[in-house]
């Protein structure tokens, strides 16, 4: 299965933030949407980085409540690892495992087309396995 199919199934809505937004506002956004990360966008519409719950927790652990007043641009991960709709679920799973990341922006021809999480990838793998089991059951039932 390709990432394009995952995006088609889950949708392409992406919750974003600006580098100037405060961490406390983004934390509320994460909670409101029940997500683990936001993509941080530049004014030109291109991704500037990503900010995850882990980034926020690390900052609060280091700086206390004052971290919540800092701008997103101070804490976001700038070195984005990205994927493409043509990548397979297995390829993306490998990248996420190797790089120890849970969210991956998906770009097509340099344009942002979606964001997948490790949960999206696991769900896709489970759906594939279920389909394979059902196909095998049908095949075996047809033999008898």
Coordinates of N, CA, C and O in Angstrom, one line a residue:
X1 N 0.8 -1.2 0.0 CA 0.0 0.0 0.0 C 0.9 1.2 0.0 O 1.9 1.3 0.7
X2 N 0.5 2.2 -0.8 CA 1.2 3.5 -0.8 C 0.6 4.5 0.1 O -0.6 4.5 0.5
X3 N 1.4 5.5 0.4 CA 1.0 6.6 1.3 C -0.2 7.4 0.8 O -1.0 7.9 1.5
X4 N -0.3 7.4 -0.6 CA -1.4 8.1 -1.2 C -2.7 7.5 -0.7 O -3.7 8.2 -0.5
X5 N -2.7 6.2 -0.6 CA -4.0 5.5 -0.2 C -4.2 5.8 1.3 O -5.4 5.9 1.7
X6 N -3.2 5.9 2.1 CA -3.4 6.3 3.5 C -4.0 7.6 3.6 O -4.9 7.9 4.4
X7 N -3.5 8.6 2.9 CA -4.0 10.0 2.9 C -5.4 10.0 2.4 O -6.2 10.8 2.9
X8 N -5.7 9.2 1.4 CA -7.1 9.2 0.9 C -8.1 8.7 1.9 O -9.2 9.3 2.1
X9 N -7.6 7.7 2.7 CA -8.5 7.2 3.7 C -8.6 8.1 4.9 O -9.7 8.3 5.4
X10 N -7.5 8.7 5.3 CA -7.6 9.5 6.6 C -7.9 11.0 6.3 O -8.3 11.7 7.2
X11 N -7.8 11.4 5.1 CA -8.0 12.8 4.7 C -6.7 13.6 4.8 O -5.7 13.1 5.3
X12 N -6.7 14.8 4.3 CA -5.5 15.6 4.1 C -5.5 16.8 5.0 O -4.7 17.7 4.8
X13 N -6.4 16.9 6.0 CA -6.4 18.1 6.8 C -5.2 18.1 7.7 O -4.8 17.0 8.3
X14 N -4.5 19.2 7.7 CA -3.3 19.3 8.5 C -3.5 20.5 9.5 O -3.8 21.6 9.0
X15 N -3.2 20.3 10.7 CA -3.3 21.3 11.7 C -1.9 22.0 11.8 O -0.9 21.3 11.9
X16 N -1.9 23.3 11.7 CA -0.6 24.0 11.6 C -0.5 25.1 12.6 O -1.4 25.4 13.3
X17 N 0.7 25.6 12.7 CA 1.1 26.7 13.6 C 2.0 27.6 12.9 O 2.6 27.2 11.8
X18 N 2.2 28.8 13.4 CA 3.2 29.7 12.9 C 4.4 29.7 13.8 O 4.2 29.5 15.0
X19 N 5.6 30.0 13.3 CA 6.8 30.1 14.2 C 6.6 31.1 15.4 O 7.2 30.9 16.4
X20 N 5.8 32.1 15.2 CA 5.6 33.2 16.2 C 4.6 32.8 17.2 O 4.5 33.4 18.3
X21 N 3.8 31.8 17.0 CA 2.7 31.4 18.0 C 3.4 31.0 19.3 O 4.5 30.4 19.3
X22 N 2.7 31.2 20.4 CA 3.2 30.8 21.7 C 2.9 29.3 21.9 O 2.0 28.7 21.4
X23 N 3.8 28.7 22.7 CA 3.7 27.3 22.9 C 2.4 26.9 23.7 O 1.8 25.9 23.3
X24 N 2.0 27.8 24.6 CA 0.7 27.4 25.3 C -0.5 27.4 24.4 O -1.3 26.5 24.5
X25 N -0.5 28.2 23.4 CA -1.6 28.2 22.4 C -1.5 27.0 21.5 O -2.6 26.4 21.3
X26 N -0.4 26.5 21.2 CA -0.2 25.3 20.4 C -0.5 24.1 21.2 O -1.2 23.1 20.7
X27 N -0.2 24.1 22.5 CA -0.5 23.0 23.4 C -2.1 22.8 23.4 O -2.6 21.7 23.4
X28 N -2.8 23.9 23.5 CA -4.2 23.9 23.5 C -4.8 23.3 22.2 O -5.7 22.5 22.2
X29 N -4.1 23.7 21.1 CA -4.5 23.2 19.8 C -4.3 21.7 19.7 O -5.2 21.0 19.1
X30 N -3.2 21.2 20.2 CA -2.9 19.8 20.2 C -4.0 19.0 21.0 O -4.5 18.0 20.5
X31 N -4.3 19.6 22.1 CA -5.4 18.9 23.0 C -6.7 19.0 22.3 O -7.5 18.0 22.3
X32 N -7.1 20.1 21.7 CA -8.4 20.3 21.1 C -8.6 19.3 19.9 O -9.7 18.8 19.8
X33 N -7.6 19.1 19.1 CA -7.7 18.3 18.0 C -7.2 16.8 18.3 O -7.3 16.0 17.4
X34 N -6.8 16.6 19.5 CA -6.4 15.2 19.9 C -5.3 14.7 19.0 O -5.4 13.6 18.4
X35 N -4.2 15.5 18.8 CA -3.1 15.1 17.9 C -1.8 15.3 18.7 O -1.8 16.0 19.7
X36 N -0.7 14.8 18.2 CA 0.5 14.8 18.8 C 1.5 15.8 18.3 O 2.6 15.9 18.9
X37 N 1.2 16.4 17.2 CA 2.2 17.3 16.6 C 1.5 18.3 15.6 O 0.4 18.0 15.1
X38 N 2.1 19.5 15.4 CA 1.6 20.4 14.4 C 2.7 20.7 13.5 O 3.9 20.7 13.9
X39 N 2.4 20.9 12.2 CA 3.4 21.3 11.3 C 3.5 22.9 11.4 O 2.5 23.6 11.5
X40 N 4.7 23.3 11.4 CA 4.9 24.8 11.5 C 5.2 25.3 10.1 O 6.1 24.8 9.4
X41 N 4.4 26.3 9.7 CA 4.4 26.8 8.3 C 5.0 28.2 8.2 O 4.8 29.0 9.1
X42 N 5.8 28.4 7.1 CA 6.3 29.7 6.8 C 5.2 30.5 6.2 O 4.2 30.0 5.8
X43 N 5.5 31.8 6.0 CA 4.5 32.7 5.4 C 4.3 32.3 3.9 O 3.2 32.6 3.4
X44 N 5.3 31.7 3.3 CA 5.1 31.3 1.9 C 4.4 30.0 1.7 O 4.3 29.5 0.6
X45 N 3.9 29.4 2.8 CA 3.1 28.2 2.7 C 3.9 26.9 2.7 O 3.4 25.8 2.6
X46 N 5.2 27.0 2.9 CA 6.1 25.9 3.0 C 6.4 25.5 4.5 O 6.4 26.4 5.3
X47 N 6.6 24.2 4.7 CA 6.9 23.8 6.1 C 8.2 24.3 6.6 O 9.2 24.3 5.9
X48 N 8.2 24.9 7.8 CA 9.4 25.4 8.4 C 9.9 24.4 9.5 O 11.1 24.4 9.8
X49 N 9.0 23.5 10.0 CA 9.4 22.6 11.0 C 8.2 21.9 11.5 O 7.1 22.0 11.0
X50 N 8.4 21.2 12.6 CA 7.3 20.4 13.3 C 7.5 20.6 14.8 O 8.6 20.6 15.3
X51 N 6.4 20.7 15.5 CA 6.4 20.8 16.9 C 5.6 19.7 17.5 O 4.4 19.6 17.1
X52 N 6.1 18.9 18.4 CA 5.4 17.7 18.9 C 5.2 17.9 20.4 O 5.8 18.8 21.1
X53 N 4.3 17.1 21.0 CA 4.1 17.0 22.4 C 5.5 16.8 23.1 O 5.7 17.4 24.2
X54 N 6.3 15.9 22.6 CA 7.6 15.6 23.2 C 8.4 16.9 23.3 O 9.1 17.1 24.3
X55 N 8.4 17.7 22.3 CA 9.2 19.0 22.3 C 8.7 19.9 23.4 O 9.6 20.5 24.1
X56 N 7.4 19.9 23.6 CA 6.9 20.8 24.7 C 7.2 20.2 26.0 O 7.6 21.0 26.9
X57 N 7.1 18.9 26.2 CA 7.4 18.3 27.5 C 8.9 18.5 27.9 O 9.2 18.9 29.0
X58 N 9.8 18.4 26.9 CA 11.2 18.6 27.2 C 11.5 20.0 27.6 O 12.2 20.3 28.5
X59 N 10.8 21.0 26.9 CA 11.0 22.4 27.3 C 10.5 22.7 28.6 O 11.1 23.5 29.4
X60 N 9.3 22.2 29.0 CA 8.7 22.4 30.3 C 9.6 21.8 31.4 O 9.8 22.4 32.4
X61 N 10.1 20.6 31.1 CA 11.0 19.9 32.1 C 12.3 20.8 32.3 O 12.8 20.9 33.4
X62 N 12.8 21.4 31.3 CA 14.0 22.2 31.4 C 13.8 23.6 31.9 O 14.6 24.1 32.7
X63 N 12.7 24.2 31.5 CA 12.5 25.7 31.8 C 11.3 25.9 32.7 O 11.0 27.1 33.0
X64 N 10.5 24.9 33.0 CA 9.3 25.2 33.8 C 8.2 25.8 33.0 O 8.2 25.8 31.7
X65 N 7.3 26.4 33.7 CA 6.1 27.0 33.0 C 6.5 28.1 32.0 O 5.7 28.4 31.1
X66 N 7.6 28.8 32.2 CA 8.1 29.8 31.3 C 8.2 29.3 29.9 O 8.1 30.1 29.0
X67 N 8.5 28.0 29.7 CA 8.6 27.5 28.4 C 7.3 27.7 27.6 O 7.4 27.8 26.3
X68 N 6.2 27.7 28.2 CA 4.9 27.9 27.5 C 4.7 29.3 26.9 O 3.9 29.4 26.0
X69 N 5.5 30.2 27.3 CA 5.4 31.6 26.8 C 6.4 31.8 25.6 O 6.3 32.8 24.9
X70 N 7.2 30.8 25.3 CA 8.1 30.9 24.2 C 7.5 30.7 22.9 O 6.4 30.1 22.8
X71 N 8.1 31.3 21.8 CA 7.5 31.0 20.5 C 7.8 29.6 19.9 O 8.8 29.0 20.3
X72 N 6.9 29.1 19.1 CA 7.1 27.8 18.5 C 8.4 27.7 17.8 O 9.1 26.6 17.9
X73 N 8.8 28.7 17.1 CA 10.1 28.7 16.4 C 11.3 28.4 17.2 O 12.3 27.8 16.7
X74 N 11.2 28.6 18.6 CA 12.3 28.3 19.5 C 12.4 26.8 19.7 O 13.5 26.3 20.0
X75 N 11.3 26.1 19.7 CA 11.3 24.7 20.1 C 11.1 23.7 18.9 O 11.4 22.5 19.1
X76 N 10.6 24.1 17.8 CA 10.3 23.2 16.7 C 11.5 22.5 16.2 O 12.7 23.0 16.3
X77 N 11.3 21.3 15.6 CA 12.4 20.6 14.9 C 12.4 21.2 13.5 O 11.4 21.2 12.8
X78 N 13.6 21.7 13.1 CA 13.7 22.3 11.8 C 14.1 21.4 10.7 O 13.8 21.6 9.6
X79 N 14.8 20.3 11.1 CA 15.3 19.4 10.1 C 14.2 18.4 9.8 O 14.2 17.3 10.4
X80 N 13.3 18.7 8.9 CA 12.2 17.9 8.6 C 12.6 16.7 7.7 O 13.3 16.8 6.7
X81 N 12.1 15.5 8.2 CA 12.1 14.3 7.3 C 10.8 14.2 6.7 O 9.8 14.4 7.3
X82 N 10.8 14.0 5.4 CA 9.5 14.0 4.6 C 9.4 12.8 3.8 O 10.3 12.0 3.6
X83 N 8.1 12.5 3.4 CA 7.8 11.4 2.5 C 7.1 11.8 1.3 O 6.8 13.0 1.2
X84 N 6.7 10.9 0.5 CA 6.0 11.2 -0.7 C 4.8 10.3 -0.8 O 4.8 9.2 -0.3
X85 N 3.7 10.7 -1.6 CA 2.6 9.8 -1.7 C 2.9 8.5 -2.4 O 2.2 7.5 -2.2
X86 N 4.0 8.5 -3.2 CA 4.4 7.2 -3.9 C 5.2 6.3 -2.9 O 5.4 5.1 -3.3
X87 N 5.6 6.7 -1.8 CA 6.3 5.8 -0.8 C 5.3 4.8 -0.3 O 4.1 5.0 -0.2
X88 N 5.9 3.6 0.0 CA 5.0 2.5 0.5 C 4.9 2.7 2.0 O 5.8 3.4 2.7
X89 N 3.9 2.1 2.6 CA 3.7 2.1 4.0 C 4.9 1.5 4.7 O 5.4 2.0 5.7
X90 N 5.5 0.4 4.1 CA 6.7 -0.2 4.7 C 7.9 0.7 4.7 O 8.6 0.8 5.7
X91 N 8.1 1.5 3.6 CA 9.2 2.4 3.5 C 9.0 3.5 4.6 O 10.0 3.8 5.3
X92 N 7.8 4.0 4.8 CA 7.6 5.1 5.8 C 7.8 4.6 7.2 O 8.3 5.2 8.0
X93 N 7.3 3.3 7.4 CA 7.5 2.7 8.7 C 9.0 2.6 9.0 O 9.4 2.8 10.2
X94 N 9.7 2.2 8.0 CA 11.2 2.1 8.2 C 11.8 3.4 8.6 O 12.7 3.5 9.5
X95 N 11.4 4.4 7.9 CA 12.0 5.8 8.1 C 11.6 6.2 9.6 O 12.5 6.7 10.3
X96 N 10.4 6.1 9.9 CA 9.9 6.5 11.2 C 10.6 5.7 12.4 O 11.0 6.3 13.4
X97 N 10.8 4.4 12.1 CA 11.5 3.6 13.1 C 13.0 4.0 13.2 O 13.5 4.2 14.3
X98 N 13.7 4.1 12.1 CA 15.1 4.5 12.1 C 15.4 5.9 12.7 O 16.3 6.0 13.4
X99 N 14.5 6.8 12.3 CA 14.7 8.2 12.7 C 14.1 8.5 14.1 O 14.2 9.6 14.6
X100 N 13.3 7.6 14.6 CA 12.6 7.7 15.9 C 11.7 8.9 15.9 O 11.7 9.8 16.7
X101 N 10.8 9.0 14.8 CA 9.9 10.1 14.7 C 8.5 9.5 14.6 O 8.3 8.3 14.1
X102 N 7.5 10.2 14.9 CA 6.1 9.7 15.0 C 5.2 10.4 14.0 O 4.1 10.0 13.8
X103 N 5.7 11.5 13.3 CA 4.9 12.3 12.4 C 5.8 12.6 11.2 O 6.9 13.0 11.3
X104 N 5.2 12.5 10.0 CA 6.0 12.7 8.8 C 5.2 13.5 7.8 O 4.1 13.1 7.3
X105 N 5.6 14.7 7.4 CA 4.9 15.5 6.4 C 5.1 14.8 5.0 O 6.2 14.2 4.7
X106 N 4.1 14.8 4.2 CA 4.1 14.2 2.9 C 4.1 15.3 1.8 O 3.2 16.1 1.8
X107 N 5.1 15.3 1.0 CA 5.3 16.3 -0.1 C 5.2 15.7 -1.4 O 5.7 14.6 -1.6
X108 N 4.5 16.4 -2.3 CA 4.5 16.0 -3.7 C 4.9 17.2 -4.6 O 4.3 18.2 -4.5
X109 N 6.0 17.0 -5.3 CA 6.5 18.1 -6.2 C 6.8 19.3 -5.3 O 6.5 20.5 -5.7
X110 N 7.3 19.1 -4.1 CA 7.6 20.2 -3.2 C 6.5 20.8 -2.4 O 6.6 21.7 -1.6
X111 N 5.2 20.4 -2.7 CA 4.0 20.9 -2.1 C 3.5 20.0 -1.0 O 3.5 18.7 -1.2
X112 N 3.1 20.5 0.1 CA 2.6 19.7 1.2 C 1.2 19.2 0.8 O 0.3 19.9 0.4
X113 N 1.1 17.8 0.9 CA -0.2 17.2 0.6 C -0.8 16.4 1.8 O -1.9 16.0 1.7
X114 N -0.1 16.3 2.9 CA -0.6 15.6 4.0 C 0.4 15.4 5.1 O 1.6 15.8 5.0
X115 N 0.0 14.8 6.2 CA 0.8 14.5 7.3 C 0.4 13.1 7.8 O -0.8 12.9 8.0
X116 N 1.3 12.2 8.0 CA 1.0 10.9 8.5 C 1.6 10.7 9.9 O 2.7 11.1 10.1
X117 N 0.9 10.0 10.7 CA 1.5 9.6 12.1 C 1.8 8.2 12.1 O 1.3 7.4 11.3
X118 N 2.5 7.8 13.1 CA 2.8 6.3 13.3 C 1.5 5.6 13.5 O 1.4 4.4 13.0
X119 N 0.5 6.2 14.1 CA -0.8 5.5 14.2 C -1.5 5.3 12.9 O -2.1 4.2 12.7
X120 N -1.4 6.2 12.0 CA -1.9 6.0 10.6 C -1.2 4.9 9.9 O -1.9 4.1 9.2
X121 N 0.1 4.8 10.1 CA 0.9 3.7 9.5 C 0.5 2.3 10.1 O 0.3 1.4 9.3
X122 N 0.4 2.3 11.4 CA 0.1 1.0 12.0 C -1.3 0.6 11.6 O -1.6 -0.6 11.2
X123 N -2.3 1.5 11.5 CA -3.6 1.2 11.0 C -3.6 0.6 9.6 O -4.3 -0.3 9.3
X124 N -2.8 1.3 8.8 CA -2.7 0.8 7.4 C -2.2 -0.6 7.3 O -2.7 -1.5 6.6
X125 N -1.2 -0.9 8.1 CA -0.6 -2.3 8.1 C -1.6 -3.3 8.7 O -1.7 -4.4 8.1
X126 N -2.4 -2.9 9.7 CA -3.4 -3.8 10.2 C -4.5 -4.1 9.2 O -5.0 -5.2 9.0
X127 N -4.9 -3.0 8.5 CA -5.9 -3.2 7.5 C -5.4 -4.1 6.4 O -6.2 -4.9 5.9
X128 N -4.2 -3.9 6.0 CA -3.6 -4.8 4.9 C -3.6 -6.3 5.4 O -3.9 -7.2 4.6
X129 N -3.2 -6.5 6.6 CA -3.1 -7.9 7.2 C -4.5 -8.5 7.3 O -4.7 -9.6 6.9
X130 N -5.5 -7.7 7.7 CA -6.9 -8.2 7.7 C -7.4 -8.5 6.3 O -8.1 -9.6 6.2
X131 N -7.1 -7.7 5.4 CA -7.5 -8.0 4.0 C -6.9 -9.3 3.5 O -7.5 -10.1 2.8
X132 N -5.6 -9.5 3.8 CA -4.9 -10.7 3.4 C -5.5 -11.9 4.0 O -5.7 -12.9 3.4
X133 N -5.8 -11.8 5.3 CA -6.5 -13.0 6.0 C -7.8 -13.3 5.4 O -8.1 -14.5 5.2
X134 N -8.6 -12.3 5.1 CA -9.9 -12.5 4.5 C -9.8 -13.1 3.1 O -10.6 -14.0 2.7
X135 N -8.8 -12.7 2.4 CA -8.6 -13.3 1.0 C -8.2 -14.7 1.1 O -8.7 -15.6 0.4
X136 N -7.3 -15.0 2.1 CA -6.9 -16.4 2.3 C -8.0 -17.3 2.7 O -8.2 -18.5 2.3
X137 N -8.9 -16.8 3.6 CA -10.1 -17.5 4.1 C -11.0 -17.9 2.9 O -11.5 -19.0 2.8
X138 N -11.2 -16.9 2.0 CA -12.0 -17.1 0.9 C -11.4 -18.1 -0.1 O -12.1 -19.0 -0.6
X139 N -10.1 -18.1 -0.2 CA -9.4 -19.0 -1.1 C -9.6 -20.4 -0.5 O -9.9 -21.4 -1.3
X140 N -9.3 -20.6 0.8 CA -9.4 -21.9 1.4 C -10.8 -22.4 1.4 O -11.1 -23.6 1.1
X141 N -11.8 -21.6 1.7 CA -13.2 -22.0 1.6 C -13.6 -22.4 0.2 O -14.4 -23.4 0.1
X142 N -13.0 -21.8 -0.8 CA -13.4 -22.2 -2.2 C -12.8 -23.5 -2.6 O -13.2 -24.1 -3.5
X143 N -11.7 -23.9 -1.9 CA -11.1 -25.2 -2.2 C -11.9 -26.4 -1.7 O -11.7 -27.5 -2.2
X144 N -12.6 -26.2 -0.6 CA -13.3 -27.3 0.0 C -14.6 -27.5 -0.5 O -15.2 -28.3 -1.1

